[in-house]
Coordinates of C-alpha atoms (C1' of nucleotides) in Angstrom, one line a residue:
Chain A
M956 CA -14.7 22.6 -17.0
E957 CA -11.9 23.0 -14.8
V958 CA -9.8 20.5 -13.2
R959 CA -9.7 20.5 -9.3
V960 CA -7.7 18.0 -7.8
R961 CA -7.4 17.7 -3.9
F962 CA -4.7 16.3 -1.3
A963 CA -6.6 15.3 1.9
P964 CA -4.2 14.0 4.6
S965 CA -5.4 13.2 8.0
P966 CA -3.0 15.2 10.4
T967 CA -1.8 12.1 12.3
G968 CA 1.8 12.4 12.4
A969 CA 4.5 13.6 9.8
L970 CA 3.5 13.0 6.1
H971 CA 4.8 9.8 5.0
I972 CA 6.8 9.8 1.7
G973 CA 4.0 8.1 0.1
G974 CA 1.9 10.7 1.0
V975 CA 4.7 13.2 -0.6
R976 CA 4.1 11.0 -3.9
T977 CA 0.6 11.2 -3.7
A978 CA 0.5 14.9 -3.4
L979 CA 3.1 15.3 -6.0
F980 CA 1.0 13.1 -8.6
N981 CA -2.2 15.4 -7.7
Y982 CA -0.6 18.5 -8.2
L983 CA 1.5 17.2 -11.5
F984 CA -1.8 16.5 -13.1
A985 CA -3.5 19.7 -11.6
K986 CA -0.9 21.9 -13.2
K987 CA -0.7 19.8 -16.6
M988 CA -4.2 20.5 -16.9
G989 CA -4.5 24.0 -15.8
G990 CA -6.4 23.0 -13.0
K991 CA -6.5 23.9 -9.0
M992 CA -4.5 22.1 -6.2
L993 CA -6.8 21.9 -3.0
L994 CA -5.5 21.1 0.6
R995 CA -8.2 19.4 2.8
I996 CA -7.3 18.5 6.5
E997 CA -9.1 15.1 7.7
D998 CA -8.9 15.5 11.1
T999 CA -12.6 13.4 12.2
D1000 CA -10.3 11.4 14.1
Q1001 CA -9.9 13.0 17.4
K1002 CA -8.3 10.2 19.2
R1003 CA -5.7 10.2 16.4
F1004 CA -4.8 14.0 16.3
V1005 CA -1.3 15.0 16.7
P1006 CA -0.6 18.7 17.3
G1007 CA 1.7 20.2 14.8
A1008 CA 1.0 17.6 11.9
E1009 CA -0.9 20.0 9.8
E1010 CA 1.8 22.5 10.1
Y1011 CA 4.2 20.1 9.0
I1012 CA 2.1 19.0 6.3
I1013 CA 1.9 22.3 5.0
E1014 CA 5.6 23.3 5.2
S1015 CA 6.5 19.9 3.8
L1016 CA 4.7 20.3 0.6
K1017 CA 5.9 23.9 0.4
W1018 CA 9.8 22.7 0.8
V1019 CA 9.2 20.3 -2.1
G1020 CA 7.5 23.0 -4.3
I1021 CA 4.0 21.8 -4.5
H1022 CA 1.9 24.9 -4.7
I1023 CA -1.5 24.7 -3.0
D1024 CA -4.1 26.9 -4.8
E1025 CA -6.6 26.5 -2.4
G1026 CA -7.6 24.8 1.0
Q1027 CA -6.1 25.0 4.3
G1028 CA -3.2 27.4 5.0
V1029 CA -4.5 29.6 1.8
G1030 CA -8.2 30.0 2.3
G1031 CA -10.9 29.8 -0.7
P1032 CA -14.6 30.0 -1.2
H1033 CA -15.1 26.7 0.3
A1034 CA -13.5 27.3 3.7
P1035 CA -13.3 25.9 6.4
Y1036 CA -10.9 23.3 5.1
R1037 CA -10.9 21.6 8.1
Q1038 CA -13.3 18.8 8.6
S1039 CA -13.7 19.0 12.1
E1040 CA -14.9 22.4 11.4
R1041 CA -17.5 21.2 9.1
K1042 CA -19.6 19.2 11.2
E1043 CA -22.8 20.7 10.8
I1044 CA -22.4 20.2 6.9
Y1045 CA -22.3 16.5 7.1
Q1046 CA -25.0 16.5 9.6
K1047 CA -27.2 17.9 7.0
Y1048 CA -26.6 14.9 4.6
V1049 CA -26.9 12.2 6.7
Q1050 CA -30.1 13.4 8.0
Q1051 CA -31.2 13.7 4.2
L1052 CA -29.9 9.8 3.8
L1053 CA -32.2 8.7 6.8
G1054 CA -34.9 10.5 5.6
E1055 CA -34.9 8.8 2.5
G1056 CA -34.0 5.4 4.1
K1057 CA -30.7 4.9 2.9
A1058 CA -29.3 5.3 6.0
Y1059 CA -30.1 3.6 9.6
Y1060 CA -29.3 4.4 13.3
A1061 CA -27.8 1.6 14.8
F1062 CA -27.2 1.2 18.5
D1063 CA -24.8 -2.0 18.9
T1064 CA -22.3 -1.6 21.8
D1065 CA -18.8 -3.4 20.8
V1066 CA -19.5 -6.2 22.9
E1067 CA -22.5 -6.8 20.8
L1068 CA -20.6 -6.4 17.5
E1069 CA -17.9 -8.8 18.6
A1070 CA -20.2 -11.5 19.8
M1071 CA -21.9 -11.1 16.2
R1072 CA -18.6 -11.7 14.4
Q1073 CA -17.9 -14.5 16.5
R1074 CA -20.9 -16.1 16.2
L1075 CA -20.6 -16.1 12.4
K1076 CA -17.2 -17.1 12.6
A1077 CA -17.9 -20.2 14.4
A1078 CA -21.0 -20.9 12.1
G1079 CA -18.3 -20.9 9.4
A1080 CA -19.4 -17.8 7.3
A1081 CA -17.3 -16.4 5.2
N1082 CA -18.1 -12.6 5.5
T1083 CA -18.8 -11.4 9.4
S1084 CA -19.5 -8.0 8.2
Y1085 CA -22.4 -5.7 9.5
N1086 CA -24.2 -6.0 6.2
A1087 CA -27.7 -6.8 4.4
L1088 CA -27.5 -10.3 5.9
T1089 CA -26.4 -9.7 9.4
R1090 CA -27.8 -6.1 10.3
T1091 CA -31.3 -8.2 10.6
Q1092 CA -30.1 -9.7 13.9
M1093 CA -28.7 -6.3 15.3
R1094 CA -30.2 -3.5 17.3
N1095 CA -30.6 -0.7 15.0
S1096 CA -33.8 1.5 13.1
L1097 CA -34.6 -1.3 11.0
T1098 CA -35.1 -4.4 13.4
L1099 CA -36.7 -2.0 16.2
N1100 CA -39.8 0.4 15.4
E1101 CA -39.9 4.0 15.2
D1102 CA -41.1 4.0 18.9
Q1103 CA -38.1 2.2 20.3
T1104 CA -35.9 4.1 18.3
K1105 CA -36.7 7.3 19.1
Q1106 CA -36.7 6.6 22.9
L1107 CA -33.3 4.7 22.6
I1108 CA -32.3 8.3 21.1
D1109 CA -33.8 10.5 23.6
A1110 CA -32.5 8.5 26.1
G1111 CA -28.8 9.0 24.8
T1112 CA -28.0 5.9 24.0
P1113 CA -25.0 6.0 21.8
Y1114 CA -25.3 5.5 18.4
V1115 CA -24.0 5.3 14.7
I1116 CA -25.7 5.9 11.5
R1117 CA -24.8 3.4 9.1
I1118 CA -25.4 3.3 5.2
K1119 CA -28.1 0.6 4.1
V1120 CA -26.1 -0.9 0.9
P1121 CA -28.6 -2.4 -1.2
M1122 CA -29.1 -6.1 -1.4
K1123 CA -28.6 -6.5 -5.1
E1124 CA -26.7 -3.8 -7.3
E1125 CA -23.8 -3.7 -9.5
I1126 CA -21.5 -1.0 -8.9
R1127 CA -19.0 -0.1 -11.4
F1128 CA -17.1 2.7 -12.2
K1129 CA -14.0 3.6 -14.5
D1130 CA -10.9 4.1 -12.6
L1131 CA -8.3 6.5 -14.6
I1132 CA -5.6 3.8 -13.8
R1133 CA -7.1 0.5 -12.7
D1134 CA -9.6 0.7 -15.8
W1135 CA -13.2 -0.8 -14.8
V1136 CA -14.1 -1.8 -11.5
V1137 CA -17.1 -3.7 -10.9
V1138 CA -18.3 -5.0 -7.4
H1139 CA -21.5 -6.4 -6.2
A1140 CA -23.3 -4.7 -3.7
N1141 CA -23.6 -8.0 -1.7
T1142 CA -19.9 -8.0 -1.0
L1143 CA -20.3 -4.7 0.5
D1144 CA -20.6 -4.0 4.1
D1145 CA -22.8 -1.3 6.0
K1146 CA -20.1 1.0 6.6
V1147 CA -20.7 3.4 9.7
L1148 CA -21.2 7.4 8.2
M1149 CA -21.3 9.0 11.3
K1150 CA -19.5 8.0 14.4
S1151 CA -21.0 8.3 17.9
D1152 CA -19.3 11.2 18.9
G1153 CA -21.2 13.2 16.0
L1154 CA -18.2 13.3 13.6
P1155 CA -18.4 11.6 10.4
T1156 CA -16.1 8.8 9.1
Y1157 CA -13.9 9.3 6.1
H1158 CA -16.3 7.6 3.7
L1159 CA -19.3 10.4 4.2
A1160 CA -16.8 13.3 4.9
N1161 CA -14.7 12.7 2.0
I1162 CA -18.0 12.5 -0.2
V1163 CA -19.6 15.4 1.0
D1164 CA -16.5 17.4 1.0
D1165 CA -15.5 16.2 -2.5
H1166 CA -18.5 17.3 -4.0
L1167 CA -19.1 20.6 -2.5
M1168 CA -15.5 21.6 -3.1
Q1169 CA -16.2 20.7 -6.7
I1170 CA -13.6 17.8 -6.9
T1171 CA -13.3 16.6 -10.4
H1172 CA -10.4 14.0 -10.0
V1173 CA -9.8 11.9 -6.7
I1174 CA -6.3 10.9 -7.1
R1175 CA -5.5 8.8 -3.9
G1176 CA -3.9 5.8 -3.0
D1177 CA -4.3 2.0 -3.6
E1178 CA -5.5 1.5 -0.4
W1179 CA -8.9 3.0 -1.1
L1180 CA -9.7 1.0 -3.9
P1181 CA -11.6 -1.4 -2.0
S1182 CA -13.9 1.2 -0.8
A1183 CA -14.4 3.1 -3.8
P1184 CA -17.5 1.2 -4.7
L1185 CA -18.8 2.5 -1.6
H1186 CA -17.9 5.9 -2.1
I1187 CA -19.6 5.5 -5.7
L1188 CA -22.8 4.3 -4.3
L1189 CA -22.9 7.4 -1.7
Y1190 CA -22.6 9.6 -4.4
K1191 CA -25.7 8.2 -6.0
F1192 CA -27.8 8.0 -2.8
L1193 CA -27.0 11.4 -2.7
G1194 CA -28.1 12.4 -5.9
W1195 CA -24.4 13.6 -7.0
E1196 CA -22.1 12.9 -9.8
A1197 CA -19.1 11.2 -8.8
P1198 CA -15.9 12.9 -9.8
Q1199 CA -13.0 10.7 -11.6
F1200 CA -11.2 8.5 -9.8
A1201 CA -7.5 7.5 -9.9
H1202 CA -5.8 5.2 -7.5
L1203 CA -2.2 4.8 -6.9
P1204 CA -0.3 1.9 -6.6
L1205 CA 1.6 1.7 -3.3
I1206 CA 5.3 2.3 -2.4
L1207 CA 6.7 -1.1 -1.4
K1208 CA 9.5 -1.8 1.1
P1209 CA 12.5 -3.0 -0.1
D1210 CA 14.4 -6.4 0.5
L1211 CA 16.6 -6.1 3.4
L1212 CA 20.2 -6.0 1.4
D1213 CA 24.0 -6.1 3.1
E1214 CA 26.6 -3.2 2.7
K1215 CA 27.4 -5.1 -0.8
G1216 CA 23.7 -5.1 -1.7
K1217 CA 23.2 -8.3 -1.5
I1218 CA 19.5 -9.6 -0.1
I1219 CA 19.6 -10.9 3.0
E1220 CA 16.0 -11.3 3.4
E1221 CA 13.1 -10.6 0.9
R1222 CA 10.6 -8.5 2.3
H1223 CA 7.4 -7.5 1.1
G1224 CA 4.3 -5.3 1.7
K1225 CA 4.2 -1.5 2.0
L1226 CA 6.5 0.5 3.0
S1227 CA 6.7 1.6 6.9
K1228 CA 8.4 4.2 9.1
R1229 CA 9.8 0.7 10.9
D1230 CA 11.5 -0.6 7.5
A1231 CA 13.0 2.8 6.9
D1232 CA 14.0 2.9 10.5
E1233 CA 15.6 -0.5 10.2
M1234 CA 17.3 -0.2 6.7
G1235 CA 18.7 3.4 7.7
F1236 CA 17.0 6.0 5.2
P1237 CA 14.3 8.8 6.1
I1238 CA 10.5 8.5 5.5
F1239 CA 9.6 11.6 6.1
P1240 CA 10.3 14.7 4.1
L1241 CA 11.3 17.2 6.8
T1242 CA 12.6 16.2 10.4
W1243 CA 9.7 15.4 12.8
N1244 CA 10.1 15.8 16.6
G1245 CA 6.8 15.0 17.9
T1246 CA 4.2 12.2 18.9
N1247 CA 2.7 9.9 16.3
A1248 CA -1.3 8.4 16.4
D1249 CA -0.2 6.2 18.9
G1250 CA 1.0 8.7 21.1
E1251 CA 4.2 7.5 20.9
D1252 CA 7.3 10.4 21.0
I1253 CA 9.4 10.2 17.8
T1254 CA 12.2 11.9 16.5
S1255 CA 13.1 11.1 12.6
V1256 CA 15.3 12.8 10.7
G1257 CA 13.8 13.7 6.9
Y1258 CA 15.1 13.8 4.0
R1259 CA 15.8 17.7 3.8
E1260 CA 18.1 17.3 6.7
A1261 CA 19.7 14.3 5.6
G1262 CA 20.7 16.3 2.7
Y1263 CA 18.4 15.5 0.1
Y1264 CA 17.6 17.8 -2.6
K1265 CA 13.9 18.4 -3.2
E1266 CA 14.4 18.0 -7.1
A1267 CA 16.0 14.5 -6.2
L1268 CA 13.6 13.5 -4.3
I1269 CA 10.4 14.3 -6.4
N1270 CA 12.4 13.1 -9.2
F1271 CA 12.8 10.0 -7.6
L1272 CA 9.4 9.6 -6.5
A1273 CA 7.7 10.1 -9.8
L1274 CA 9.7 7.5 -11.2
L1275 CA 8.3 5.5 -8.6
G1276 CA 5.3 4.1 -10.6
W1277 CA 5.3 6.5 -13.9
N1278 CA 7.4 7.0 -16.6
D1279 CA 6.9 9.0 -19.8
G1280 CA 7.7 6.3 -21.9
T1281 CA 11.0 7.1 -23.3
D1282 CA 14.2 6.6 -21.3
K1283 CA 14.2 10.1 -20.4
E1284 CA 15.1 9.6 -16.4
L1285 CA 16.3 13.2 -15.1
F1286 CA 12.9 15.2 -15.0
S1287 CA 12.8 18.6 -13.4
L1288 CA 9.2 19.9 -11.7
D1289 CA 8.4 21.7 -14.6
E1290 CA 9.6 18.7 -16.9
L1291 CA 7.6 16.6 -15.0
I1292 CA 4.5 18.8 -15.4
D1293 CA 4.9 19.0 -19.0
S1294 CA 4.7 15.0 -19.7
F1295 CA 2.9 13.6 -16.9
T1296 CA -0.3 12.0 -17.9
L1297 CA -2.3 9.4 -15.6
G1298 CA -2.6 6.8 -18.0
R1299 CA 0.9 5.9 -17.6
I1300 CA 1.1 5.4 -13.9
H1301 CA 1.2 1.6 -13.5
K1302 CA -1.2 -0.5 -11.6
T1303 CA 1.0 -2.8 -9.2
G1304 CA 3.2 -1.5 -6.5
S1305 CA 7.0 -0.5 -6.8
K1306 CA 9.7 -1.4 -4.4
F1307 CA 11.6 1.9 -2.5
D1308 CA 15.2 1.9 -3.6
I1309 CA 17.1 4.4 -1.6
R1310 CA 20.4 3.9 -3.8
K1311 CA 18.8 5.5 -6.8
A1312 CA 17.3 8.4 -4.8
K1313 CA 21.1 8.8 -3.8
W1314 CA 21.9 8.7 -7.5
F1315 CA 19.5 11.6 -8.1
N1316 CA 20.9 13.2 -5.4
Q1317 CA 24.2 13.5 -6.6
H1318 CA 23.3 14.3 -10.0
Y1319 CA 21.2 17.0 -8.2
L1320 CA 24.2 18.1 -6.2
R1321 CA 26.4 18.5 -9.4
Q1322 CA 23.7 21.0 -10.9
K1323 CA 24.4 23.3 -8.1
P1324 CA 26.5 26.5 -8.3
D1325 CA 29.5 26.3 -6.8
S1326 CA 28.5 29.4 -4.5
E1327 CA 25.7 27.8 -2.9
L1328 CA 27.8 24.9 -1.6
A1329 CA 30.4 27.1 -0.5
D1330 CA 28.2 28.9 1.2
G1331 CA 27.0 25.9 2.8
L1332 CA 30.3 24.9 3.9
V1333 CA 31.2 27.9 5.4
N1334 CA 27.9 28.0 7.1
A1335 CA 28.4 24.3 8.5
L1336 CA 31.8 25.0 9.7
Q1337 CA 30.5 28.0 11.7
Q1338 CA 28.5 26.0 13.5
K1339 CA 31.5 24.3 14.8
S1340 CA 33.6 27.4 15.6
I1341 CA 35.4 26.6 12.6
P1342 CA 36.5 29.9 10.4
C1343 CA 36.8 29.5 6.7
S1344 CA 37.5 32.2 4.1
Q1345 CA 35.1 32.4 1.2
E1346 CA 38.4 31.7 -0.8
K1347 CA 39.3 28.8 1.1
A1348 CA 35.6 27.5 1.0
N1349 CA 35.5 27.7 -2.9
K1350 CA 38.5 25.7 -3.2
I1351 CA 37.1 23.1 -1.1
V1352 CA 33.8 22.8 -2.9
H1353 CA 36.0 22.5 -6.4
L1354 CA 37.7 19.7 -4.8
M1355 CA 35.2 17.8 -3.5
K1356 CA 31.7 18.6 -5.8
E1357 CA 32.2 15.7 -8.0
R1358 CA 33.2 13.6 -4.9
V1359 CA 30.1 13.6 -2.8
T1360 CA 26.3 12.5 -2.8
F1361 CA 25.4 15.1 -0.2
P1362 CA 26.3 18.4 0.3
Q1363 CA 27.3 17.8 4.0
E1364 CA 29.9 14.9 3.1
I1365 CA 31.8 18.1 1.3
H1366 CA 33.2 19.0 5.0
E1367 CA 32.6 15.8 6.7
Q1368 CA 35.1 14.5 4.4
T1369 CA 37.6 17.5 4.5
E1370 CA 38.1 17.7 8.1
F1371 CA 41.3 17.2 7.8
L1372 CA 42.1 20.6 6.0
F1373 CA 41.1 22.1 9.2
Q1374 CA 43.2 19.8 11.6
E1375 CA 46.2 18.1 11.8
P1376 CA 45.7 14.1 11.8
A1377 CA 45.7 13.2 15.1
V1378 CA 45.7 9.3 13.9
Y1379 CA 47.5 8.0 11.2
E1380 CA 45.9 4.8 9.1
E1381 CA 48.1 2.3 10.4
A1382 CA 47.8 -0.2 7.5
V1383 CA 49.0 2.3 5.3
V1384 CA 52.2 3.2 7.7
Q1385 CA 53.2 -0.4 7.5
T1386 CA 53.3 -0.5 3.8
K1387 CA 54.1 2.9 2.5
W1388 CA 56.2 4.7 5.3
N1389 CA 59.7 3.4 4.6
Q1390 CA 63.0 5.2 4.7
E1391 CA 63.2 5.9 1.0
A1392 CA 60.0 7.9 1.5
V1393 CA 60.9 10.0 4.4
T1394 CA 64.2 11.1 2.6
L1395 CA 62.2 12.1 0.0
L1396 CA 59.5 14.0 2.0
T1397 CA 62.7 15.6 4.0
A1398 CA 63.9 17.1 0.7
F1399 CA 60.4 18.2 -0.7
K1400 CA 60.3 19.8 2.6
D1401 CA 63.4 21.4 2.6
E1402 CA 62.9 22.9 -0.9
L1403 CA 59.4 24.1 -0.1
V1404 CA 61.0 27.0 1.6
T1405 CA 62.3 28.1 -1.8
I1406 CA 59.0 28.5 -3.2
T1407 CA 57.9 32.2 -3.2
E1408 CA 54.4 31.7 -5.0
F1409 CA 52.9 28.5 -3.2
N1410 CA 50.0 26.9 -5.1
A1411 CA 49.0 23.3 -6.4
E1412 CA 51.0 24.2 -9.9
T1413 CA 54.4 25.3 -7.6
A1414 CA 54.0 22.5 -5.0
K1415 CA 53.6 20.0 -7.9
A1416 CA 56.6 21.3 -9.9
T1417 CA 59.1 21.1 -6.7
L1418 CA 57.9 17.5 -5.5
H1419 CA 58.8 16.5 -9.2
T1420 CA 62.1 18.7 -9.2
V1421 CA 62.8 16.5 -6.2
L1422 CA 62.1 13.2 -7.4
E1423 CA 63.8 13.8 -10.8
K1424 CA 67.1 14.6 -8.8
A1425 CA 66.8 11.3 -6.8
G1426 CA 65.5 9.4 -9.9
V1427 CA 62.3 7.8 -8.3
K1428 CA 59.1 7.6 -10.0
I1429 CA 56.2 9.5 -8.1
G1430 CA 54.5 6.3 -6.8
K1431 CA 57.0 6.2 -4.3
V1432 CA 56.4 9.2 -2.1
M1433 CA 52.8 10.1 -2.9
P1434 CA 51.1 7.4 -0.5
A1435 CA 53.7 8.6 2.5
L1436 CA 52.9 12.4 1.5
R1437 CA 49.2 12.1 1.8
L1438 CA 49.4 9.9 4.9
A1439 CA 51.9 12.7 6.5
L1440 CA 49.0 15.3 5.1
T1441 CA 45.8 13.6 6.0
G1442 CA 46.4 10.7 8.0
A1443 CA 44.6 8.5 5.5
G1444 CA 45.5 6.3 2.6
H1445 CA 43.4 8.0 0.2
G1446 CA 41.4 11.0 -0.8
P1447 CA 41.0 13.7 -2.9
D1448 CA 44.3 15.6 -5.1
L1449 CA 47.1 15.9 -3.2
M1450 CA 48.2 19.2 -5.0
Q1451 CA 45.1 20.5 -4.5
I1452 CA 45.2 19.9 -0.9
M1453 CA 48.7 21.3 -0.4
D1454 CA 47.6 24.3 -2.0
I1455 CA 44.6 24.7 0.4
L1456 CA 46.4 24.0 3.6
G1457 CA 49.4 26.6 2.9
K1458 CA 52.9 26.3 2.7
E1459 CA 53.5 26.7 6.4
E1460 CA 51.2 24.0 7.0
T1461 CA 52.2 21.5 4.6
S1462 CA 55.6 21.8 5.8
N1463 CA 54.9 21.5 9.3
R1464 CA 52.6 18.5 8.9
I1465 CA 55.4 16.7 6.8
K1466 CA 57.9 17.2 9.9
K1467 CA 55.4 16.1 12.6
A1468 CA 54.7 12.6 10.5
I1469 CA 58.6 12.5 10.4
D1470 CA 59.1 12.9 13.9
K1471 CA 56.1 10.6 15.0
L1472 CA 55.9 7.9 12.8
V1473 CA 58.1 5.0 13.0
V1474 CA 60.1 3.6 10.0
I1475 CA 59.5 0.4 9.2
G1476 CA 61.4 -1.1 6.2
Chain B
rG394 C1' -10.9 -17.5 4.9
rG395 C1' -13.4 -13.3 1.2
rU396 C1' -13.7 -9.1 -2.0
rC397 C1' -10.3 -6.9 -5.4
rU398 C1' -5.9 -6.9 -8.1
rA399 C1' -0.9 -7.5 -10.2
rU400 C1' 3.2 -10.7 -12.1
rU401 C1' 9.8 -8.2 -17.5
rC402 C1' 17.5 -8.1 -15.5
rG403 C1' 18.3 -7.9 -7.8
rU404 C1' 15.5 -3.2 -8.3
rC405 C1' 12.9 1.1 -11.2
rU406 C1' 11.2 0.2 -15.8
rA407 C1' 10.5 0.4 -21.7
rG408 C1' 8.1 -2.5 -25.4
rG409 C1' 4.6 -5.8 -27.2
rG410 C1' 1.9 -11.8 -31.7
rG411 C1' 7.7 -12.3 -35.4
rU412 C1' 13.3 -7.7 -31.6
rU413 C1' 20.1 -9.7 -30.6
rA414 C1' 13.9 -8.2 -25.3
rG415 C1' 16.2 -1.4 -24.9
rG416 C1' 17.3 2.1 -20.8
rA417 C1' 18.3 3.4 -15.8
rC418 C1' 20.3 2.2 -10.5
rG419 C1' 23.4 -1.5 -8.3
rC420 C1' 27.0 -4.9 -9.4
rA421 C1' 31.9 -6.7 -12.0
rU422 C1' 35.9 -6.0 -15.3
rC423 C1' 39.3 -2.8 -18.0
rC424 C1' 40.9 2.2 -19.0
rC425 C1' 42.1 7.4 -16.9
rU426 C1' 44.6 8.5 -12.3
rU427 C1' 49.5 9.7 -7.0
rU428 C1' 45.4 7.0 -4.0
rC429 C1' 39.9 7.1 -3.5
rA430 C1' 36.1 9.4 -6.2
rC431 C1' 34.7 11.2 -10.7
rG432 C1' 34.4 10.0 -15.9
rG433 C1' 34.8 6.6 -20.3
rA434 C1' 34.7 1.5 -22.0
rU435 C1' 32.8 -3.1 -21.8
rG436 C1' 30.2 -7.5 -19.3
rA437 C1' 26.8 -10.6 -16.4
rA438 C1' 21.6 -9.9 -15.3
rA439 C1' 14.7 -10.8 -17.0
rC440 C1' 9.8 -12.4 -20.2
rA441 C1' 7.0 -17.0 -12.8
rC442 C1' 4.9 -21.8 -14.1
rG443 C1' 1.3 -25.1 -16.7
rG444 C1' -2.7 -25.2 -20.6
rG445 C1' -4.7 -23.3 -24.9
rU446 C1' -5.4 -19.8 -29.4
rU447 C1' -2.3 -19.3 -33.7
rC448 C1' 2.0 -20.8 -38.9
rG449 C1' 4.4 -18.5 -34.8
rA450 C1' 3.6 -16.3 -28.1
rU451 C1' 6.9 -13.1 -23.6
rU452 C1' 2.8 -10.1 -26.0
rC453 C1' -4.0 -12.6 -26.2
rC454 C1' -7.4 -16.4 -23.2
rC455 C1' -8.0 -20.0 -19.2
rG456 C1' -5.6 -22.2 -14.8
rU457 C1' -2.1 -22.4 -11.0
rA458 C1' 1.8 -20.3 -8.0
rU459 C1' 3.5 -16.0 -5.9
rG460 C1' 2.9 -10.5 -4.8
rG461 C1' -0.3 -6.7 -3.2
rA462 C1' -4.5 -3.5 -1.0
rC463 C1' -9.0 -4.0 1.8
rU464 C1' -11.7 -6.8 5.0
rA465 C1' -12.8 -0.5 12.3
rC466 C1' -17.2 4.1 15.5
rC467 C1' -8.7 4.8 11.3
rA468 C1' -7.7 7.4 7.7

RNA sequence: GGUCUAUUCGUCUAGGGGUUAGGACGCAUCCCUUUCACGGAUGAAACACGGGUUCGAUUCCCGUAUGGACUACCA
């Protein structure tokens, strides 16, 4: 049988990084098994619908390289793939359950439900849910007779349809990650299947669609594990064979760290946008400018825009809760597909550590061809109206590639190549700008004129000549030269910098620094 | 509170009845170097605790502690 998996997000905002990992694991498994990956949009909660979220999800998956074989955005034999467009389908199956006495109408209002919970709580009950015990006290088609029920419905009284969970039954299934899960039906409650607005809840819609769309493996977040027994029961009630389940461990929030990486405060729980914001890393794959499910406006920079490569993100995410059993840590998407097995996924959540993601990014940046980095640099400079030749861009990339983690750092850290220093780092002036250095720099500047072909080598040779003549070591002048040229005390190779700056500019900057800076010692 | 579940360096993890408990990120030191990075070398750093079972337990069993998920007409 062909493996068919699905990624089924609800369009309640931008796709969370955890969702990306769930999609990734689904994709890896599908590809590994030679199967298909479906995308279904679970938009049964109209209140939390966020415009643009669906497009965002599709674009995000595309960016990370997860290819959808069937579903929303690409179509397929089981369309529509948006649950809000499948209302009648669910209706049919609830009617079936109702007819077979496996579900019932419930007319209880919010107030009545709350009163029930309060009453139970006051009585010291451990369980305050709507279940096989409490349903006998409530206003539903089980306690009301047929005429009363019909009257209420005909009068337009709002109602929901609940599943009638059996009293005595052991529900068990074998999860591909968690192994056997066994639960007694008496711990389950009579979950709402159909809401009063006529749309199904996740539980019903999910089972119906997974069955109709011939899903063979349900790979989803761990937060669904507690309701999995209910889903198994539903499959049984509908007379269907349940798919295989695999519940993925959650991504947990990191501890709060200071700049040195020391723990300021231990943090626990699943990773949220709040945590990411506070600790300064992205939570969404792409930048999101929109609302969240609560209707609040949000702007949040994505991994892509922050300079993360998709290769790095995927590699990092895949290794959060999974490994291939060897010491291998660097995986391309194809290699991940090749070595992926659900059995090697952990049962327990893992803390998110952005420092590891950065390390992956640095690695993948170095894998990039210089030309790609140079093009990016030229583009970035163009946006600031700074002209830069291809040749110069190549030199800068060569200078910076091994020094940065993100591509944008190449231009952020080389502003001095396009602009003479406005300020000189005070600490360096104090300690390194002395009479000896100034004398040497003056000599070097004067000697510069004689160079016909100016480049890193000739500049270096010239500098050495000057130093030899004066009988001084190179360390005497380098900090001062760097200061004059860049305004800073440290940075990339100075000879290369002079090369990129050119003879004129190098000479000018030395002259300016000598004019501007006061000699202390 | 209830249901389910987990626990190896700070973090991600390998391993599994007998190991010097391995790797990676991060951290520290040294080397390279004109500086800062990069790179190289080295180092500090872990089997939650208590009982069993066993010749032997970090590994198996039971408790305890702690962590996690869920406990909506949200998904």
